[in-house]
mmCIF file of C-alpha atoms in Angstrom:
data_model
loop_
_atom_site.group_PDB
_atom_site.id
_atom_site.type_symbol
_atom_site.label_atom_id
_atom_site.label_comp_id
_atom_site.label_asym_id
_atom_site.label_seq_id
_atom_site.Cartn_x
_atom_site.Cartn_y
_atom_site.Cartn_z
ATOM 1 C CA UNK C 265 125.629 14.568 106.058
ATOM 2 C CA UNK C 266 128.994 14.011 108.205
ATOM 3 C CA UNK C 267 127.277 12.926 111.684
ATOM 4 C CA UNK C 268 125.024 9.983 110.124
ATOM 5 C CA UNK C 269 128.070 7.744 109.440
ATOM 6 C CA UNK C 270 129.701 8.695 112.943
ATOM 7 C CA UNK C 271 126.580 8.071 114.421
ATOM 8 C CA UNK C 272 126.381 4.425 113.062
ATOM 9 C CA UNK C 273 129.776 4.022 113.850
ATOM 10 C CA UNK C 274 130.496 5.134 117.020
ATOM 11 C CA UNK C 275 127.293 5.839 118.623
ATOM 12 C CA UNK C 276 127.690 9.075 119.713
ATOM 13 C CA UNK C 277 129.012 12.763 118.171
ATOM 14 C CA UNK C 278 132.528 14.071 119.658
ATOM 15 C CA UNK C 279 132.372 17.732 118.707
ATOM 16 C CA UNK C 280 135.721 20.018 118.989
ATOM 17 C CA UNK C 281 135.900 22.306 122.384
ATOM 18 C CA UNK C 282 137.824 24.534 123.493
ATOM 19 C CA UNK C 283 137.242 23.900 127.422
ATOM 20 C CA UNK C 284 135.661 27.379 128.619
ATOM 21 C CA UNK C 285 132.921 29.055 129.493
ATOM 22 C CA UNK C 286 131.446 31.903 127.294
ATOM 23 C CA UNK C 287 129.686 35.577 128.765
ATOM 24 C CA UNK C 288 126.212 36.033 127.249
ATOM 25 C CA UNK C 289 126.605 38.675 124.636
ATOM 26 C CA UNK C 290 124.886 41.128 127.075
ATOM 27 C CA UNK C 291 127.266 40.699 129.785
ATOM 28 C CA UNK C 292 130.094 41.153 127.857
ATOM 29 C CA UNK C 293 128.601 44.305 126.175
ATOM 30 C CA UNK C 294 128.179 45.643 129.659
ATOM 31 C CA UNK C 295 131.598 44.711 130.913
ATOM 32 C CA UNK C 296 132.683 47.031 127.609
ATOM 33 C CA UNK C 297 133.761 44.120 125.040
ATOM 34 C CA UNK C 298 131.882 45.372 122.014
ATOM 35 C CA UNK C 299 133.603 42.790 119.770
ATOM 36 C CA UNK C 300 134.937 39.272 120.840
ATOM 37 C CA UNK C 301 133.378 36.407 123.509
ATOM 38 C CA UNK C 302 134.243 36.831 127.362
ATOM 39 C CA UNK C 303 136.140 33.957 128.842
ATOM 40 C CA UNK C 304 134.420 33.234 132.000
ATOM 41 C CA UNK C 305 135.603 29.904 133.378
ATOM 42 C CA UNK C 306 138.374 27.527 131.719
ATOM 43 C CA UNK C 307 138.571 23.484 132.231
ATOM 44 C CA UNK C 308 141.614 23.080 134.051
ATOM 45 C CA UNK C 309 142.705 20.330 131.373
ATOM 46 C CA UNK C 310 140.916 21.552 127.963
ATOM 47 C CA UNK C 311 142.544 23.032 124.901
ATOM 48 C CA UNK C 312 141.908 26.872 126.130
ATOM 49 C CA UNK C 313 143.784 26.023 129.710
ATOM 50 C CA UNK C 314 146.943 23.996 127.685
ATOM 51 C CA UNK C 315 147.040 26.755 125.565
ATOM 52 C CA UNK C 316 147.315 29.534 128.204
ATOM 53 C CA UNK C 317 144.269 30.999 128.343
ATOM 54 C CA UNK C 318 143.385 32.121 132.063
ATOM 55 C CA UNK C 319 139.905 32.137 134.230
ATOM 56 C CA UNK C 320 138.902 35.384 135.288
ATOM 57 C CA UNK C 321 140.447 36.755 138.342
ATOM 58 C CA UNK C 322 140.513 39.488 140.179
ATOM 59 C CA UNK C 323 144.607 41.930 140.680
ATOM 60 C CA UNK C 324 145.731 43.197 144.250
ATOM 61 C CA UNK C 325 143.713 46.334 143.819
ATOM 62 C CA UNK C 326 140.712 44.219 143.002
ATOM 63 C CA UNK C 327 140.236 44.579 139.268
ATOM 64 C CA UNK C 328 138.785 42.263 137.183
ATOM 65 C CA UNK C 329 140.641 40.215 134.422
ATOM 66 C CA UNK C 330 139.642 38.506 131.779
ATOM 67 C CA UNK C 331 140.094 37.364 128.525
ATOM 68 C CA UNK C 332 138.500 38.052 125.306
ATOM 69 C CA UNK C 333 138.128 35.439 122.315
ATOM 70 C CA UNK C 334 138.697 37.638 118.925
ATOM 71 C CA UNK C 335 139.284 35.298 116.565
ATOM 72 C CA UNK C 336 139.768 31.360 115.722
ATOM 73 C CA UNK C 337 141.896 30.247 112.711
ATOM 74 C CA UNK C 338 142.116 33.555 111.217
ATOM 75 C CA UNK C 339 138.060 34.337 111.687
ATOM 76 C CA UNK C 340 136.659 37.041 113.326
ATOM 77 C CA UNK C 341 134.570 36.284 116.312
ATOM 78 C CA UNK C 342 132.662 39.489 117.263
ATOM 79 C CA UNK C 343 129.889 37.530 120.044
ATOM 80 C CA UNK C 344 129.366 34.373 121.895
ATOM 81 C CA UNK C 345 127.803 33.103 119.023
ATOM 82 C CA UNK C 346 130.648 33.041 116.480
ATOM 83 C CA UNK C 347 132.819 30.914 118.799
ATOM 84 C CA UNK C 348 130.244 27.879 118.725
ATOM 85 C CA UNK C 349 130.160 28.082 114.783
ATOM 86 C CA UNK C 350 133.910 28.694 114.351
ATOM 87 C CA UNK C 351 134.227 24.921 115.939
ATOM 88 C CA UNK C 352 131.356 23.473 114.213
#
């Protein structure tokens, strides 16, 4: 196991994030993403928000925009899910 020796070492587990928020999977499926995780907040500094990734917001005719995670390193996210084991 990889987290035992960190553990002794350092006390505590760093895991890899991306800095956003993730839709439940049913809240996506009703905003019509059948495939992929809703962005739904960003961290102003994280990984997602250097990499240009945006928070949703709303156009001048009052639209919703948002963005939809559909794959990490070359595999497939399809839910909310996928995302947490893709940086595992």
């Amino acid at each position: 196991n990889e987290i035992v020796p960190l553990l002794i070492r350092d006390g505590r587990i760093v895991r890899a994030g991306l800095g956003v928020g993730l839709a439940e999977d049913a809240v996506a499926r009703r905003l019509g993403v059948n495939s992929g995780a809703v962005v739904t907040s960003v961290q102003p500094a994280g990984a997602a928000a250097i990499s240009g990734i945006l928070p949703p917001y709303r156009d001048r005719e009052g639209r919703w925009h948002f963005e939809i995670i559909v794959a990490i390193d070359g595999q497939a996210i399809r839910e909310r899910e996928d995302v947490l084991r893709a940086l595992d």
